[in-house]
PDB file of C-alpha atoms in Angstrom:
ATOM      1  CA  VAL A 257     -20.911 -27.678 -69.228  1.00 93.00           C
ATOM      2  CA  GLU A 258     -21.364 -27.761 -65.442  1.00 94.00           C
ATOM      3  CA  ASP A 259     -19.388 -26.370 -62.496  1.00 95.00           C
ATOM      4  CA  THR A 260     -20.072 -28.510 -59.414  1.00 95.00           C
ATOM      5  CA  THR A 261     -16.626 -28.484 -57.877  1.00 97.00           C
ATOM      6  CA  PRO A 262     -16.199 -26.116 -54.892  1.00 97.00           C
ATOM      7  CA  PRO A 263     -13.108 -23.989 -54.471  1.00 97.00           C
ATOM      8  CA  SER A 264     -10.212 -25.163 -52.362  1.00 97.00           C
ATOM      9  CA  VAL A 265      -9.686 -22.875 -49.348  1.00 97.00           C
ATOM     10  CA  ASP A 266      -6.539 -22.523 -47.235  1.00 97.00           C
ATOM     11  CA  CYS A 267      -7.001 -21.011 -43.711  1.00 97.00           C
ATOM     12  CA  PRO A 268      -4.454 -18.908 -41.828  1.00 96.00           C
ATOM     13  CA  GLY A 269      -2.937 -20.812 -38.917  1.00 96.00           C
ATOM     14  CA  ASP A 270      -4.432 -20.788 -35.429  1.00 97.00           C
ATOM     15  CA  ILE A 271      -2.990 -17.980 -33.325  1.00 98.00           C
ATOM     16  CA  THR A 272      -2.876 -16.691 -29.737  1.00 97.00           C
ATOM     17  CA  LEU A 273      -3.024 -12.929 -29.274  1.00 97.00           C
ATOM     18  CA  GLU A 274      -2.712 -10.545 -26.354  1.00 97.00           C
ATOM     19  CA  CYS A 275      -5.974  -8.809 -25.455  1.00 96.00           C
ATOM     20  CA  THR A 276      -4.671  -5.523 -26.881  1.00 96.00           C
ATOM     21  CA  ASP A 277      -3.785  -7.027 -30.269  1.00 97.00           C
ATOM     22  CA  ASN A 278      -5.821  -6.467 -33.410  1.00 97.00           C
ATOM     23  CA  THR A 279      -7.911  -9.506 -34.401  1.00 97.00           C
ATOM     24  CA  ASN A 280      -8.784  -8.215 -37.878  1.00 97.00           C
ATOM     25  CA  PRO A 281      -7.597 -10.330 -40.832  1.00 97.00           C
ATOM     26  CA  ASP A 282      -5.442  -7.482 -42.113  1.00 95.00           C
ATOM     27  CA  ALA A 283      -3.399  -7.892 -38.911  1.00 95.00           C
ATOM     28  CA  ILE A 284      -3.317 -11.675 -38.561  1.00 96.00           C
ATOM     29  CA  GLY A 285      -3.859 -12.969 -42.112  1.00 96.00           C
ATOM     30  CA  PHE A 286      -6.453 -13.830 -44.740  1.00 97.00           C
ATOM     31  CA  ALA A 287      -7.545 -17.190 -46.113  1.00 97.00           C
ATOM     32  CA  SER A 288      -6.776 -17.923 -49.745  1.00 97.00           C
ATOM     33  CA  ALA A 289      -8.713 -19.990 -52.270  1.00 98.00           C
ATOM     34  CA  THR A 290      -8.401 -21.482 -55.727  1.00 97.00           C
ATOM     35  CA  ASP A 291     -11.060 -22.904 -58.014  1.00 97.00           C
ATOM     36  CA  ASN A 292     -10.927 -25.235 -61.013  1.00 96.00           C
ATOM     37  CA  CYS A 293     -12.984 -22.886 -63.193  1.00 96.00           C
ATOM     38  CA  ASP A 294     -13.390 -19.520 -61.419  1.00 96.00           C
ATOM     39  CA  PRO A 295     -10.081 -17.640 -61.418  1.00 96.00           C
ATOM     40  CA  ASP A 296     -11.227 -15.367 -58.568  1.00 96.00           C
ATOM     41  CA  PRO A 297     -13.445 -17.143 -56.027  1.00 97.00           C
ATOM     42  CA  VAL A 298     -14.838 -14.852 -53.288  1.00 98.00           C
ATOM     43  CA  VAL A 299     -13.424 -15.392 -49.779  1.00 98.00           C
ATOM     44  CA  THR A 300     -15.457 -14.213 -46.771  1.00 97.00           C
ATOM     45  CA  TYR A 301     -15.405 -14.966 -43.049  1.00 98.00           C
ATOM     46  CA  ASN A 302     -17.741 -15.145 -40.064  1.00 98.00           C
ATOM     47  CA  ASP A 303     -16.743 -15.009 -36.379  1.00 98.00           C
ATOM     48  CA  SER A 304     -18.225 -16.865 -33.432  1.00 98.00           C
ATOM     49  CA  VAL A 305     -16.901 -15.584 -30.088  1.00 98.00           C
ATOM     50  CA  ALA A 306     -16.846 -17.689 -26.913  1.00 98.00           C
ATOM     51  CA  PRO A 307     -16.011 -15.939 -23.627  1.00 97.00           C
ATOM     52  CA  GLY A 308     -12.900 -17.035 -21.786  1.00 96.00           C
ATOM     53  CA  ALA A 309     -12.148 -17.561 -18.125  1.00 95.00           C
ATOM     54  CA  CYS A 310     -12.078 -13.820 -17.464  1.00 96.00           C
ATOM     55  CA  PRO A 311     -13.572 -10.743 -19.145  1.00 95.00           C
ATOM     56  CA  GLN A 312     -10.457  -9.904 -21.175  1.00 95.00           C
ATOM     57  CA  GLU A 313     -10.046 -13.407 -22.644  1.00 97.00           C
ATOM     58  CA  SER A 314     -12.047 -15.069 -25.420  1.00 98.00           C
ATOM     59  CA  THR A 315     -11.839 -17.583 -28.227  1.00 98.00           C
ATOM     60  CA  ILE A 316     -12.802 -16.544 -31.751  1.00 98.00           C
ATOM     61  CA  SER A 317     -13.815 -19.332 -34.142  1.00 98.00           C
ATOM     62  CA  ARG A 318     -13.357 -17.726 -37.556  1.00 98.00           C
ATOM     63  CA  THR A 319     -15.018 -19.652 -40.386  1.00 98.00           C
ATOM     64  CA  TRP A 320     -13.614 -18.799 -43.799  1.00 98.00           C
ATOM     65  CA  THR A 321     -15.822 -19.492 -46.826  1.00 98.00           C
ATOM     66  CA  ALA A 322     -14.651 -19.579 -50.446  1.00 98.00           C
ATOM     67  CA  THR A 323     -17.417 -19.366 -53.064  1.00 98.00           C
ATOM     68  CA  ASP A 324     -17.087 -19.575 -56.853  1.00 97.00           C
ATOM     69  CA  ALA A 325     -19.259 -17.812 -59.395  1.00 97.00           C
ATOM     70  CA  CYS A 326     -21.572 -20.832 -59.624  1.00 97.00           C
ATOM     71  CA  GLY A 327     -22.320 -20.844 -55.903  1.00 97.00           C
ATOM     72  CA  ASN A 328     -20.113 -23.782 -54.977  1.00 97.00           C
ATOM     73  CA  SER A 329     -18.413 -23.210 -51.615  1.00 97.00           C
ATOM     74  CA  SER A 330     -16.105 -24.742 -49.076  1.00 98.00           C
ATOM     75  CA  THR A 331     -15.010 -23.696 -45.579  1.00 98.00           C
ATOM     76  CA  CYS A 332     -12.116 -23.920 -43.180  1.00 97.00           C
ATOM     77  CA  LEU A 333     -11.812 -22.956 -39.516  1.00 98.00           C
ATOM     78  CA  GLN A 334      -9.250 -20.679 -37.863  1.00 98.00           C
ATOM     79  CA  THR A 335      -9.089 -20.478 -34.053  1.00 98.00           C
ATOM     80  CA  ILE A 336      -7.958 -17.169 -32.518  1.00 98.00           C
ATOM     81  CA  THR A 337      -7.246 -17.306 -28.773  1.00 98.00           C
ATOM     82  CA  VAL A 338      -7.345 -13.892 -27.084  1.00 98.00           C
ATOM     83  CA  ASP A 339      -5.223 -13.999 -23.925  1.00 97.00           C
ATOM     84  CA  ASP A 340      -4.507 -11.594 -21.062  1.00 97.00           C
ATOM     85  CA  SER A 341      -1.117 -12.425 -19.593  1.00 96.00           C
ATOM     86  CA  THR A 342       0.204  -8.904 -18.994  1.00 97.00           C
ATOM     87  CA  PRO A 343       0.046  -7.710 -15.373  1.00 98.00           C
ATOM     88  CA  PRO A 344      -1.001  -4.163 -14.469  1.00 98.00           C
ATOM     89  CA  THR A 345       1.546  -1.383 -14.194  1.00 98.00           C
ATOM     90  CA  ILE A 346       1.792   0.388 -10.858  1.00 98.00           C
ATOM     91  CA  THR A 347       1.859   4.025 -11.923  1.00 98.00           C
ATOM     92  CA  GLU A 348       2.404   5.379  -8.422  1.00 98.00           C
ATOM     93  CA  CYS A 349       3.700   3.436  -5.432  1.00 98.00           C
ATOM     94  CA  ALA A 350       3.094   5.111  -2.071  1.00 98.00           C
ATOM     95  CA  ALA A 351       6.374   6.661  -0.928  1.00 98.00           C
ATOM     96  CA  ASN A 352       8.324   5.535   2.119  1.00 98.00           C
ATOM     97  CA  ILE A 353       7.304   7.647   5.102  1.00 98.00           C
ATOM     98  CA  THR A 354       8.099   8.228   8.774  1.00 98.00           C
ATOM     99  CA  ILE A 355       5.180   9.044  11.054  1.00 98.00           C
ATOM    100  CA  GLU A 356       4.757   9.731  14.743  1.00 98.00           C
ATOM    101  CA  CYS A 357       3.441   6.876  16.885  1.00 97.00           C
ATOM    102  CA  ASP A 358       0.106   8.579  17.488  1.00 97.00           C
ATOM    103  CA  GLU A 359      -0.579   9.008  13.761  1.00 97.00           C
ATOM    104  CA  SER A 360      -2.789   6.661  11.758  1.00 98.00           C
ATOM    105  CA  THR A 361      -1.083   4.032   9.616  1.00 98.00           C
ATOM    106  CA  ASP A 362      -4.104   3.926   7.318  1.00 98.00           C
ATOM    107  CA  PRO A 363      -3.306   4.630   3.647  1.00 98.00           C
ATOM    108  CA  SER A 364      -5.440   7.763   3.846  1.00 97.00           C
ATOM    109  CA  ASN A 365      -2.647   9.163   6.036  1.00 98.00           C
ATOM    110  CA  THR A 366       0.433   7.337   4.752  1.00 98.00           C
ATOM    111  CA  GLY A 367      -0.264   7.356   1.003  1.00 98.00           C
ATOM    112  CA  LEU A 368      -2.057   5.371  -1.695  1.00 98.00           C
ATOM    113  CA  SER A 369      -0.818   3.444  -4.715  1.00 98.00           C
ATOM    114  CA  SER A 370      -2.434   3.411  -8.159  1.00 98.00           C
ATOM    115  CA  ALA A 371      -2.201   1.241 -11.265  1.00 98.00           C
ATOM    116  CA  THR A 372      -3.255   0.901 -14.896  1.00 98.00           C
ATOM    117  CA  ASP A 373      -3.677  -2.184 -17.055  1.00 97.00           C
ATOM    118  CA  ASN A 374      -3.466  -2.823 -20.794  1.00 96.00           C
ATOM    119  CA  CYS A 375      -6.961  -4.376 -20.938  1.00 96.00           C
ATOM    120  CA  ASP A 376      -8.708  -3.938 -17.572  1.00 96.00           C
ATOM    121  CA  LEU A 377      -9.859  -0.345 -17.109  1.00 95.00           C
ATOM    122  CA  ALA A 378     -10.012  -0.687 -13.316  1.00 96.00           C
ATOM    123  CA  PRO A 379      -7.393  -3.061 -11.863  1.00 98.00           C
ATOM    124  CA  VAL A 380      -7.883  -3.676  -8.144  1.00 98.00           C
ATOM    125  CA  VAL A 381      -5.189  -2.277  -5.827  1.00 98.00           C
ATOM    126  CA  THR A 382      -4.848  -3.902  -2.391  1.00 98.00           C
ATOM    127  CA  TYR A 383      -2.157  -4.050   0.297  1.00 98.00           C
ATOM    128  CA  SER A 384      -0.838  -6.304   3.040  1.00 98.00           C
ATOM    129  CA  ASP A 385       1.366  -5.364   5.996  1.00 98.00           C
ATOM    130  CA  ALA A 386       4.308  -7.063   7.677  1.00 98.00           C
ATOM    131  CA  THR A 387       5.291  -5.427  10.971  1.00 98.00           C
ATOM    132  CA  VAL A 388       8.673  -5.585  12.700  1.00 98.00           C
ATOM    133  CA  ALA A 389       9.096  -4.289  16.246  1.00 97.00           C
ATOM    134  CA  GLY A 390      11.425  -1.356  16.833  1.00 96.00           C
ATOM    135  CA  GLY A 391      13.793  -0.401  19.624  1.00 94.00           C
ATOM    136  CA  CYS A 392      10.973   0.412  22.051  1.00 96.00           C
ATOM    137  CA  PRO A 393       7.298  -0.526  22.426  1.00 94.00           C
ATOM    138  CA  GLN A 394       5.961   2.517  20.587  1.00 96.00           C
ATOM    139  CA  GLU A 395       8.244   2.185  17.566  1.00 98.00           C
ATOM    140  CA  TYR A 396       7.948  -0.306  14.711  1.00 98.00           C
ATOM    141  CA  THR A 397       8.363  -0.646  10.960  1.00 98.00           C
ATOM    142  CA  ILE A 398       5.596  -1.648   8.554  1.00 98.00           C
ATOM    143  CA  THR A 399       6.558  -3.101   5.188  1.00 98.00           C
ATOM    144  CA  ARG A 400       3.429  -2.535   3.123  1.00 98.00           C
ATOM    145  CA  THR A 401       3.180  -4.582  -0.070  1.00 98.00           C
ATOM    146  CA  TRP A 402       0.861  -3.053  -2.639  1.00 98.00           C
ATOM    147  CA  THR A 403      -0.615  -5.441  -5.231  1.00 98.00           C
ATOM    148  CA  ALA A 404      -2.396  -4.428  -8.428  1.00 98.00           C
ATOM    149  CA  THR A 405      -4.487  -7.240  -9.932  1.00 98.00           C
ATOM    150  CA  ASP A 406      -6.464  -7.253 -13.164  1.00 98.00           C
ATOM    151  CA  ALA A 407      -9.683  -9.167 -13.812  1.00 97.00           C
ATOM    152  CA  CYS A 408      -7.697 -12.086 -15.237  1.00 97.00           C
ATOM    153  CA  GLY A 409      -5.645 -12.543 -12.074  1.00 97.00           C
ATOM    154  CA  ASN A 410      -2.401 -11.031 -13.330  1.00 98.00           C
ATOM    155  CA  GLY A 411      -0.701  -9.115 -10.533  1.00 98.00           C
ATOM    156  CA  THR A 412       2.267  -6.892  -9.847  1.00 98.00           C
ATOM    157  CA  ASN A 413       3.700  -5.554  -6.577  1.00 98.00           C
ATOM    158  CA  CYS A 414       5.549  -2.638  -5.075  1.00 98.00           C
ATOM    159  CA  THR A 415       6.761  -2.036  -1.524  1.00 98.00           C
ATOM    160  CA  GLN A 416       6.324   0.913   0.831  1.00 98.00           C
ATOM    161  CA  VAL A 417       8.172   1.207   4.152  1.00 98.00           C
ATOM    162  CA  ILE A 418       6.343   3.014   6.957  1.00 98.00           C
ATOM    163  CA  THR A 419       8.559   3.866   9.942  1.00 98.00           C
ATOM    164  CA  VAL A 420       6.574   4.536  13.102  1.00 98.00           C
ATOM    165  CA  ASP A 421       8.654   6.713  15.393  1.00 98.00           C
ATOM    166  CA  ASP A 422       8.271   8.051  18.929  1.00 97.00           C
ATOM    167  CA  SER A 423      10.208  11.299  19.194  1.00 96.00           C
ATOM    168  CA  THR A 424       7.726  13.331  21.236  1.00 97.00           C
ATOM    169  CA  PRO A 425       8.550  13.623  24.931  1.00 98.00           C
ATOM    170  CA  PRO A 426       5.874  13.407  27.626  1.00 98.00           C
ATOM    171  CA  THR A 427       4.032  16.501  28.766  1.00 98.00           C
ATOM    172  CA  ILE A 428       4.281  17.360  32.460  1.00 98.00           C
ATOM    173  CA  THR A 429       0.702  18.134  33.327  1.00 98.00           C
ATOM    174  CA  THR A 430       1.389  19.072  36.967  1.00 98.00           C
ATOM    175  CA  CYS A 431       4.750  20.226  38.251  1.00 98.00           C
ATOM    176  CA  ALA A 432       5.029  20.243  42.032  1.00 98.00           C
ATOM    177  CA  ALA A 433       4.834  23.864  43.198  1.00 98.00           C
ATOM    178  CA  ASN A 434       7.646  25.698  44.924  1.00 98.00           C
ATOM    179  CA  ILE A 435       7.211  25.383  48.696  1.00 98.00           C
ATOM    180  CA  THR A 436       8.734  26.484  51.998  1.00 98.00           C
ATOM    181  CA  ILE A 437       8.726  23.986  54.856  1.00 98.00           C
ATOM    182  CA  GLU A 438       9.922  23.963  58.434  1.00 97.00           C
ATOM    183  CA  CYS A 439      13.210  22.193  59.123  1.00 97.00           C
ATOM    184  CA  ASP A 440      11.477  19.386  61.015  1.00 97.00           C
ATOM    185  CA  GLU A 441       9.171  18.574  58.096  1.00 98.00           C
ATOM    186  CA  SER A 442       9.800  15.805  55.609  1.00 98.00           C
ATOM    187  CA  THR A 443      11.220  16.727  52.215  1.00 98.00           C
ATOM    188  CA  ASP A 444       9.638  13.616  50.719  1.00 98.00           C
ATOM    189  CA  PRO A 445       7.343  14.342  47.738  1.00 98.00           C
ATOM    190  CA  SER A 446       4.445  12.943  49.723  1.00 97.00           C
ATOM    191  CA  ASN A 447       4.807  16.111  51.848  1.00 98.00           C
ATOM    192  CA  THR A 448       6.210  18.609  49.371  1.00 98.00           C
ATOM    193  CA  GLY A 449       4.161  17.723  46.301  1.00 98.00           C
ATOM    194  CA  LEU A 450       4.164  15.340  43.358  1.00 98.00           C
ATOM    195  CA  SER A 451       4.462  15.925  39.625  1.00 98.00           C
ATOM    196  CA  SER A 452       2.510  14.055  36.936  1.00 98.00           C
ATOM    197  CA  ALA A 453       2.754  13.622  33.179  1.00 98.00           C
ATOM    198  CA  THR A 454       1.049  12.258  30.089  1.00 98.00           C
ATOM    199  CA  ASP A 455       2.476  11.049  26.785  1.00 98.00           C
ATOM    200  CA  ASN A 456       1.131  10.868  23.235  1.00 96.00           C
ATOM    201  CA  CYS A 457       1.892   7.128  22.949  1.00 96.00           C
ATOM    202  CA  ASP A 458       2.974   5.748  26.329  1.00 96.00           C
ATOM    203  CA  THR A 459      -0.017   5.456  28.649  1.00 96.00           C
ATOM    204  CA  ALA A 460       2.193   5.439  31.748  1.00 97.00           C
ATOM    205  CA  PRO A 461       5.315   7.586  31.441  1.00 98.00           C
ATOM    206  CA  VAL A 462       7.658   7.246  34.397  1.00 98.00           C
ATOM    207  CA  VAL A 463       8.061  10.327  36.616  1.00 98.00           C
ATOM    208  CA  THR A 464      11.257  10.547  38.696  1.00 98.00           C
ATOM    209  CA  TYR A 465      13.152  13.312  40.442  1.00 98.00           C
ATOM    210  CA  SER A 466      16.660  14.284  41.509  1.00 98.00           C
ATOM    211  CA  ASP A 467      17.700  16.826  44.136  1.00 98.00           C
ATOM    212  CA  ALA A 468      20.460  19.416  44.269  1.00 98.00           C
ATOM    213  CA  THR A 469      20.921  20.949  47.760  1.00 98.00           C
ATOM    214  CA  VAL A 470      22.462  24.318  48.629  1.00 98.00           C
ATOM    215  CA  ALA A 471      23.201  25.236  52.241  1.00 97.00           C
ATOM    216  CA  GLY A 472      21.338  28.158  53.799  1.00 96.00           C
ATOM    217  CA  GLY A 473      22.240  30.871  56.305  1.00 93.00           C
ATOM    218  CA  CYS A 474      22.392  28.457  59.256  1.00 95.00           C
ATOM    219  CA  PRO A 475      22.872  24.690  59.659  1.00 94.00           C
ATOM    220  CA  GLN A 476      19.159  23.893  59.748  1.00 96.00           C
ATOM    221  CA  GLU A 477      18.285  25.873  56.640  1.00 98.00           C
ATOM    222  CA  TYR A 478      18.919  24.871  53.008  1.00 98.00           C
ATOM    223  CA  THR A 479      17.357  24.949  49.585  1.00 98.00           C
ATOM    224  CA  ILE A 480      16.551  21.899  47.490  1.00 98.00           C
ATOM    225  CA  THR A 481      16.230  22.303  43.720  1.00 98.00           C
ATOM    226  CA  ARG A 482      14.180  19.252  42.729  1.00 98.00           C
ATOM    227  CA  THR A 483      14.241  18.364  39.040  1.00 98.00           C
ATOM    228  CA  TRP A 484      11.274  16.273  37.966  1.00 98.00           C
ATOM    229  CA  THR A 485      11.733  14.157  34.826  1.00 98.00           C
ATOM    230  CA  ALA A 486       8.980  12.405  32.892  1.00 98.00           C
ATOM    231  CA  THR A 487      10.287   9.677  30.573  1.00 98.00           C
ATOM    232  CA  ASP A 488       8.337   7.520  28.109  1.00 98.00           C
ATOM    233  CA  ALA A 489       9.143   3.949  27.128  1.00 97.00           C
ATOM    234  CA  CYS A 490      11.185   5.166  24.144  1.00 97.00           C
ATOM    235  CA  GLY A 491      13.485   7.279  26.320  1.00 97.00           C
ATOM    236  CA  ASN A 492      12.055  10.673  25.458  1.00 98.00           C
ATOM    237  CA  GLY A 493      12.112  12.913  28.519  1.00 98.00           C
ATOM    238  CA  THR A 494      11.035  16.335  29.699  1.00 98.00           C
ATOM    239  CA  ASN A 495      11.795  18.233  32.902  1.00 98.00           C
ATOM    240  CA  CYS A 496      10.403  20.764  35.290  1.00 98.00           C
ATOM    241  CA  THR A 497      11.912  22.290  38.434  1.00 98.00           C
ATOM    242  CA  GLN A 498      10.537  22.656  41.948  1.00 98.00           C
ATOM    243  CA  VAL A 499      12.293  24.736  44.643  1.00 98.00           C
ATOM    244  CA  ILE A 500      11.900  23.524  48.233  1.00 98.00           C
ATOM    245  CA  THR A 501      13.051  26.017  50.839  1.00 98.00           C
ATOM    246  CA  VAL A 502      13.788  24.460  54.230  1.00 98.00           C
ATOM    247  CA  ASP A 503      13.454  27.095  56.928  1.00 97.00           C
ATOM    248  CA  ASP A 504      14.050  27.233  60.670  1.00 97.00           C
ATOM    249  CA  SER A 505      11.665  29.839  62.007  1.00 94.00           C
TER     250      SER A 505
END
């Protein structure tokens, strides 16, 4: 009496799994076998793993072998495709922010975004900016798109709005000093003194003046209150006052 007939083995179907899924047979199925003489042939398996297009993807060729008590065996092949199709999750998107025009727009000042991924321990977080001009040269809005990408190229986005504002007025560095002049002298600033200013964002703030005149004790005498105004390109202004006394002595 001989036993030369191998068992008949039936493989689980081919399957595609996410990279976080369990590839063990108790999760995705076992092969089954029958034999003409052995009521309980032994079923084992062996895996051969081929890397995929990215670190989180692979293909497992699982060879199932059914062997009867006389050493007769047969095999079948199950293909398990391990896929990474889930994009990262942005755990923190940099908040919308308003900054002054002389502040840095670098993320170290305006905020960073962070992300996690189901399979990639270190998804890459990058950003790109789209800038729209504001109501004046020193003001603008940056729409910053943050993108988290895993090693398999899956990506997800979030948006941060950075408003660059100019609300700081110029600083008058020199205010023309109060002065007394003779009635035949010119009251022009070239004679009575000029004021100057700087600004945190505008390299050339405009300095203007306006005069208010009050009559003195005689027709040739009067007092000019000269208000100097420094204005930047965004309309922020600051003032200082110079008193010019016109005397007839």
